[in-house]
């Protein structure tokens, strides 16, 4: 399986697609010199380079002509290393993504004006759909003001039975699942899983359709049965599926019953049963992409009822948990900058990754009044911001901030305030080695007693037991030296390694946890 879609694929496509190969010579003569390379030469040139060679010569008033959809299987049977019985069987067993499924993701149609930005965003939508290994879209010919484009996709193995056994933070975790992320080549997801972790033993069934009948309407339903309760959620929505989308709507239902446990030095000390009923609907409008920024406004209504009761196995927290009923209208504003690029070996190995380099700002405010059915008059505030501070050929520096809080007008103080900030640094040292660093801070105030800020094996300090430190604020530093490999086990798995150092602390002023060391430091 190819690590990236290279120009070699184009030579294969021209061979198997006589329509492209026999295109009228007079119309594409100016591009023949740059695209009719032999296979050996093409293997050294990326798709983006060939795309730019053609796109740079297109006149500004060009229109889209024919749209060719070329679907590549999981394994390349023309490659001797992949032309084996196992890989041929996998290609036959796997249902190739349907042409209609790919076509319905595209933001352009034949006859429309050729817009390189829309072409690039369509490729990004395909890559982020979750059922493809990679996707590129390139212009392949131009004649009399009409540009034909080629959509090239490569499927990924989508049926994944998994058995996971690991030990993290002193706890054994086990999971088994069946997941199909491209059901019958439709892009739909269906999964069933069973897992045991530090919190519970649970079985979950989920189904999702991201683009129902090509309408852009998405739906998801999930049901979970656990040893401490159950949960069910359903959602149907029309998202702002592109930067130029003009409207969106969302309806969701979420019901949860679970036991929440509080910890001290990694040991369970108290617990409370928590029931949640939540319903939300919203409608949004936008002028679309104006310049380099999309601005969106949403209005909606949320009803959420949190109820608590004593657990069965442990005592309740010393400070009793407080139930809340919030019923409120809200307004949401988003500003999203159109600034994207692609990279490799950032968070995945040998995969095209789409990085959003621009800003993403969100702000939501609501008012929960007793007249609307709330138990108290409260304001609900939520905001987040992310942006790129530095981006060069081998360096990426980004930061993220979020704040969520309630304001109780009766007590005149905040409730459940959570503020978080993180900065991430990435430096590509060689094609097979990189350095990653992250520093993050969390501050909370007046949290309900069922909630804790924790640090341990599964939350940033990999060498310690889970939830070893607890409090209301946290500092964490993570350093990693990542090593990638050229190994491609069974042409399916690309292993990588990392040396890491974690250093952090969770604490609460005035509370002595009687720990030998205030900071947790580990390496591995």
Short mmCIF file of C-alpha atoms in Angstrom, two decimals, residues 98-401:
data_model
loop_
_atom_site.label_atom_id
_atom_site.label_comp_id
_atom_site.label_asym_id
_atom_site.label_seq_id
_atom_site.Cartn_x
_atom_site.Cartn_y
_atom_site.Cartn_z
CA UNK A 98 -18.79 3.60 -4.41
CA UNK A 99 -18.38 6.29 -7.04
CA UNK A 100 -21.55 8.00 -5.81
CA UNK A 101 -20.18 8.10 -2.25
CA UNK A 102 -17.10 9.97 -3.45
CA UNK A 103 -19.07 12.20 -5.81
CA UNK A 104 -21.42 13.27 -3.01
CA UNK A 105 -18.49 14.59 -0.94
CA UNK A 106 -17.32 16.97 -3.68
CA UNK A 107 -18.08 20.69 -3.45
CA UNK A 108 -18.03 21.22 -7.22
CA UNK A 109 -19.93 19.97 -10.26
CA UNK A 110 -19.42 19.94 -14.00
CA UNK A 111 -20.19 23.31 -15.57
CA UNK A 112 -19.22 25.36 -12.52
CA UNK A 113 -16.31 27.80 -12.46
CA UNK A 114 -12.97 26.16 -11.70
CA UNK A 115 -11.87 27.23 -8.21
CA UNK A 116 -8.62 25.78 -6.85
CA UNK A 117 -9.69 26.54 -3.27
CA UNK A 118 -12.88 24.50 -3.65
CA UNK A 119 -10.91 21.69 -5.29
CA UNK A 120 -8.49 21.58 -2.36
CA UNK A 121 -11.29 21.69 0.22
CA UNK A 122 -13.06 18.81 -1.53
CA UNK A 123 -9.90 16.71 -1.32
CA UNK A 124 -9.64 17.62 2.36
CA UNK A 125 -13.23 16.48 2.96
CA UNK A 126 -12.46 13.15 1.33
CA UNK A 127 -9.29 12.63 3.37
CA UNK A 128 -11.12 13.44 6.60
CA UNK A 129 -14.14 11.26 5.81
CA UNK A 130 -12.63 8.37 7.75
CA UNK A 131 -13.03 5.65 5.12
CA UNK A 132 -10.18 6.49 2.70
CA UNK A 133 -6.42 6.11 3.02
CA UNK A 134 -5.75 9.17 0.88
CA UNK A 135 -7.31 11.40 -1.77
CA UNK A 136 -6.11 14.00 -4.26
CA UNK A 137 -7.89 16.02 -6.93
CA UNK A 138 -5.96 17.37 -9.92
CA UNK A 139 -6.75 19.08 -13.23
CA UNK A 140 -5.81 16.71 -16.08
CA UNK A 141 -6.63 18.66 -19.23
CA UNK A 142 -7.82 22.04 -20.47
CA UNK A 143 -9.51 22.81 -23.78
CA UNK A 144 -11.49 25.84 -24.94
CA UNK A 145 -11.99 27.20 -21.43
CA UNK A 146 -13.03 23.82 -19.98
CA UNK A 147 -10.89 21.96 -17.44
CA UNK A 148 -11.33 18.26 -16.73
CA UNK A 149 -10.38 17.09 -13.25
CA UNK A 150 -9.46 13.72 -11.80
CA UNK A 151 -10.48 12.60 -8.30
CA UNK A 152 -8.07 9.89 -7.16
CA UNK A 153 -8.85 7.98 -3.97
CA UNK A 154 -7.25 5.02 -2.29
CA UNK A 155 -9.30 2.80 -0.04
CA UNK A 156 -8.19 1.63 3.37
CA UNK A 157 -8.99 -1.66 5.09
CA UNK A 158 -12.25 -0.70 6.79
CA UNK A 159 -13.39 -3.92 8.50
CA UNK A 160 -11.37 -4.08 11.70
CA UNK A 161 -11.88 -6.80 14.29
CA UNK A 162 -9.74 -5.77 17.24
CA UNK A 163 -8.57 -7.30 20.50
CA UNK A 164 -6.79 -4.87 22.82
CA UNK A 165 -5.03 -5.87 26.02
CA UNK A 166 -2.86 -3.33 27.79
CA UNK A 167 -1.75 -2.21 31.20
CA UNK A 168 -1.78 1.52 31.88
CA UNK A 169 -1.30 3.32 35.15
CA UNK A 170 -1.36 0.08 37.11
CA UNK A 171 -4.69 -1.06 35.65
CA UNK A 172 -5.40 -3.82 33.16
CA UNK A 173 -7.61 -2.83 30.24
CA UNK A 174 -9.28 -5.20 27.80
CA UNK A 175 -11.33 -4.57 24.70
CA UNK A 176 -12.77 -6.46 21.76
CA UNK A 177 -14.60 -4.86 18.86
CA UNK A 178 -15.91 -5.22 15.33
CA UNK A 179 -15.89 -2.02 13.28
CA UNK A 180 -16.81 -1.35 9.66
CA UNK A 181 -16.11 2.27 8.71
CA UNK A 182 -17.16 1.94 5.06
CA UNK A 183 -20.24 -0.27 5.09
CA UNK A 184 -20.76 -1.72 1.59
CA UNK A 185 -18.65 1.09 0.17
CA UNK A 186 -21.15 3.72 1.34
CA UNK A 187 -19.01 5.58 3.87
CA UNK A 188 -21.37 4.58 6.69
CA UNK A 189 -20.01 3.32 10.01
CA UNK A 190 -21.27 0.42 12.11
CA UNK A 191 -19.52 -0.90 15.20
CA UNK A 192 -19.97 -3.07 18.26
CA UNK A 193 -17.45 -3.13 21.10
CA UNK A 194 -16.96 -4.58 24.55
CA UNK A 195 -14.35 -3.19 26.93
CA UNK A 196 -13.20 -3.25 30.52
CA UNK A 197 -11.28 -0.27 31.91
CA UNK A 198 -10.68 1.49 35.21
CA UNK A 199 -14.22 2.90 35.30
CA UNK A 200 -16.55 0.19 34.02
CA UNK A 201 -17.30 -2.85 31.89
CA UNK A 202 -19.41 -1.82 28.91
CA UNK A 203 -20.81 -2.91 25.57
CA UNK A 204 -21.51 -0.31 22.90
CA UNK A 205 -23.30 -0.36 19.54
CA UNK A 206 -23.03 2.60 17.16
CA UNK A 207 -24.19 3.51 13.65
CA UNK A 208 -23.36 6.66 11.69
CA UNK A 209 -24.18 8.02 8.24
CA UNK A 210 -22.21 11.19 7.49
CA UNK A 211 -24.05 12.11 4.29
CA UNK A 212 -27.55 10.64 3.99
CA UNK A 213 -28.42 10.16 0.31
CA UNK A 214 -26.01 12.93 -0.63
CA UNK A 215 -28.02 15.58 1.26
CA UNK A 216 -25.10 16.50 3.62
CA UNK A 217 -27.41 15.59 6.52
CA UNK A 218 -25.58 13.41 9.04
CA UNK A 219 -27.04 11.06 11.66
CA UNK A 220 -25.55 9.01 14.47
CA UNK A 221 -27.02 6.74 17.13
CA UNK A 222 -25.14 4.98 19.93
CA UNK A 223 -26.31 2.73 22.77
CA UNK A 224 -24.13 1.59 25.68
CA UNK A 225 -24.90 -0.96 28.39
CA UNK A 226 -22.50 -1.02 31.34
CA UNK A 227 -22.18 -2.63 34.75
CA UNK A 228 -22.86 0.76 36.38
CA UNK A 229 -25.68 1.98 34.13
CA UNK A 230 -26.39 2.71 30.50
CA UNK A 231 -26.41 5.50 27.96
CA UNK A 232 -28.04 6.35 24.67
CA UNK A 233 -27.50 9.18 22.25
CA UNK A 234 -29.01 10.20 18.92
CA UNK A 235 -28.12 13.09 16.68
CA UNK A 236 -29.25 14.35 13.28
CA UNK A 237 -27.81 17.50 11.78
CA UNK A 238 -26.91 19.50 8.73
CA UNK A 239 -23.42 20.79 9.59
CA UNK A 240 -21.54 23.69 8.12
CA UNK A 241 -19.93 21.09 5.88
CA UNK A 242 -17.75 23.57 3.98
CA UNK A 243 -16.21 26.98 4.56
CA UNK A 244 -18.79 28.47 2.21
CA UNK A 245 -21.86 26.76 3.77
CA UNK A 246 -24.70 29.20 4.40
CA UNK A 247 -26.83 27.32 6.95
CA UNK A 248 -26.76 24.50 9.48
CA UNK A 249 -29.07 22.84 11.99
CA UNK A 250 -28.64 20.29 14.75
CA UNK A 251 -30.90 18.13 16.94
CA UNK A 252 -29.43 15.87 19.60
CA UNK A 253 -30.58 13.72 22.53
CA UNK A 254 -28.33 12.26 25.22
CA UNK A 255 -29.32 10.16 28.24
CA UNK A 256 -26.75 8.73 30.66
CA UNK A 257 -26.75 6.67 33.85
CA UNK A 258 -23.34 5.94 35.38
CA UNK A 259 -21.35 5.73 38.59
CA UNK A 260 -18.62 8.34 38.97
CA UNK A 261 -15.74 7.57 41.32
CA UNK A 262 -13.43 9.97 43.12
CA UNK A 263 -9.79 9.10 43.85
CA UNK A 264 -7.00 9.78 46.34
CA UNK A 265 -3.45 8.59 45.56
CA UNK A 266 -4.82 6.29 42.89
CA UNK A 267 -7.32 4.60 45.20
CA UNK A 268 -11.10 4.80 44.99
CA UNK A 269 -12.48 6.65 48.00
CA UNK A 270 -15.99 7.89 47.17
CA UNK A 271 -18.59 7.53 44.46
CA UNK A 272 -21.90 8.93 43.29
CA UNK A 273 -24.53 7.80 40.80
CA UNK A 274 -25.10 10.36 38.06
CA UNK A 275 -28.09 10.58 35.70
CA UNK A 276 -28.16 13.02 32.79
CA UNK A 277 -31.02 13.96 30.48
CA UNK A 278 -29.94 16.38 27.75
CA UNK A 279 -31.76 17.72 24.69
CA UNK A 280 -30.50 20.37 22.31
CA UNK A 281 -31.48 21.97 19.02
CA UNK A 282 -29.91 24.81 17.07
CA UNK A 283 -30.01 26.62 13.74
CA UNK A 284 -27.12 28.52 12.18
CA UNK A 285 -26.53 30.96 9.33
CA UNK A 286 -23.44 32.33 7.62
CA UNK A 287 -22.49 34.55 4.71
CA UNK A 288 -20.00 31.87 3.75
CA UNK A 289 -16.35 32.51 3.09
CA UNK A 290 -15.66 36.25 2.90
CA UNK A 291 -12.03 36.94 2.10
CA UNK A 292 -10.13 34.43 4.20
CA UNK A 293 -12.59 34.10 7.09
CA UNK A 294 -15.91 32.35 7.63
CA UNK A 295 -18.18 33.82 10.32
CA UNK A 296 -21.13 31.81 11.63
CA UNK A 297 -24.02 32.62 13.97
CA UNK A 298 -26.14 29.96 15.66
CA UNK A 299 -29.15 30.20 17.94
CA UNK A 300 -30.51 27.28 19.88
CA UNK A 301 -32.05 25.83 23.01
CA UNK A 302 -30.65 23.36 25.55
CA UNK A 303 -32.33 21.43 28.34
CA UNK A 304 -30.04 19.49 30.69
CA UNK A 305 -30.94 17.84 33.98
CA UNK A 306 -28.13 16.42 36.17
CA UNK A 307 -29.29 14.30 39.12
CA UNK A 308 -27.11 12.62 41.75
CA UNK A 309 -27.69 9.85 44.29
CA UNK A 310 -25.47 7.74 46.59
CA UNK A 311 -23.54 4.86 45.03
CA UNK A 312 -23.71 1.24 46.14
CA UNK A 313 -20.09 0.41 46.97
CA UNK A 314 -18.46 3.54 48.41
CA UNK A 315 -19.53 6.53 50.50
CA UNK A 316 -20.55 9.79 48.88
CA UNK A 317 -18.10 12.73 48.70
CA UNK A 318 -17.69 14.76 51.90
CA UNK A 319 -19.04 17.78 50.04
CA UNK A 320 -22.38 16.61 48.61
CA UNK A 321 -22.83 16.76 44.86
CA UNK A 322 -25.33 19.36 43.68
CA UNK A 323 -27.90 18.54 41.05
CA UNK A 324 -28.54 21.11 38.32
CA UNK A 325 -31.37 21.68 35.90
CA UNK A 326 -30.55 24.06 33.06
CA UNK A 327 -33.12 25.16 30.50
CA UNK A 328 -31.88 27.97 28.32
CA UNK A 329 -31.66 29.62 24.92
CA UNK A 330 -28.18 30.36 23.64
CA UNK A 331 -26.30 32.22 20.91
CA UNK A 332 -23.10 30.87 19.40
CA UNK A 333 -20.55 32.72 17.26
CA UNK A 334 -17.68 31.18 15.29
CA UNK A 335 -14.86 32.76 13.28
CA UNK A 336 -12.85 30.29 11.20
CA UNK A 337 -9.86 31.26 9.07
CA UNK A 338 -9.23 29.55 5.74
CA UNK A 339 -5.59 28.54 6.13
CA UNK A 340 -4.74 24.86 5.62
CA UNK A 341 -1.77 22.79 4.59
CA UNK A 342 -0.85 19.13 4.38
CA UNK A 343 1.95 17.35 6.23
CA UNK A 344 3.23 13.87 7.03
CA UNK A 345 4.40 12.14 10.22
CA UNK A 346 2.84 14.64 12.61
CA UNK A 347 0.25 12.61 14.52
CA UNK A 348 0.10 9.68 12.08
CA UNK A 349 2.76 7.65 10.27
CA UNK A 350 2.99 7.92 6.48
CA UNK A 351 -0.45 9.48 6.15
CA UNK A 352 -1.45 12.77 4.58
CA UNK A 353 -2.52 15.00 7.46
CA UNK A 354 -4.51 18.19 6.96
CA UNK A 355 -3.35 20.92 9.33
CA UNK A 356 -5.52 23.93 10.08
CA UNK A 357 -3.05 26.79 10.51
CA UNK A 358 -5.56 29.61 10.84
CA UNK A 359 -7.53 30.74 13.87
CA UNK A 360 -10.70 29.08 15.12
CA UNK A 361 -12.64 31.18 17.64
CA UNK A 362 -15.91 30.11 19.29
CA UNK A 363 -18.06 31.90 21.85
CA UNK A 364 -21.39 30.76 23.31
CA UNK A 365 -23.59 32.43 25.90
CA UNK A 366 -26.93 31.32 27.29
CA UNK A 367 -29.35 32.33 30.02
CA UNK A 368 -31.02 29.66 32.16
CA UNK A 369 -33.96 31.23 33.99
CA UNK A 370 -36.37 29.66 36.45
CA UNK A 371 -39.16 30.86 34.14
CA UNK A 372 -37.77 28.47 31.51
CA UNK A 373 -37.71 25.50 33.91
CA UNK A 374 -34.23 25.90 35.41
CA UNK A 375 -33.70 25.36 39.14
CA UNK A 376 -31.67 28.61 39.42
CA UNK A 377 -31.02 31.69 37.33
CA UNK A 378 -27.65 31.11 35.68
CA UNK A 379 -25.57 32.35 32.77
CA UNK A 380 -23.77 29.73 30.66
CA UNK A 381 -20.50 30.77 29.02
CA UNK A 382 -18.25 28.71 26.76
CA UNK A 383 -15.41 29.92 24.57
CA UNK A 384 -12.42 28.43 22.77
CA UNK A 385 -9.60 29.68 20.58
CA UNK A 386 -6.84 27.98 18.60
CA UNK A 387 -4.22 29.33 16.22
CA UNK A 388 -0.78 28.69 14.78
CA UNK A 389 2.03 30.80 16.21
CA UNK A 390 4.77 29.58 13.87
CA UNK A 391 4.83 27.41 10.78
CA UNK A 392 7.93 26.76 8.71
CA UNK A 393 9.12 23.89 6.57
CA UNK A 394 10.08 21.72 9.54
CA UNK A 395 8.62 23.58 12.53
CA UNK A 396 5.04 23.84 13.79
CA UNK A 397 3.98 25.76 16.91
CA UNK A 398 0.29 25.91 17.85
CA UNK A 399 -1.73 26.87 20.91
CA UNK A 400 -5.23 26.21 22.25
CA UNK A 401 -7.42 27.82 24.90
#
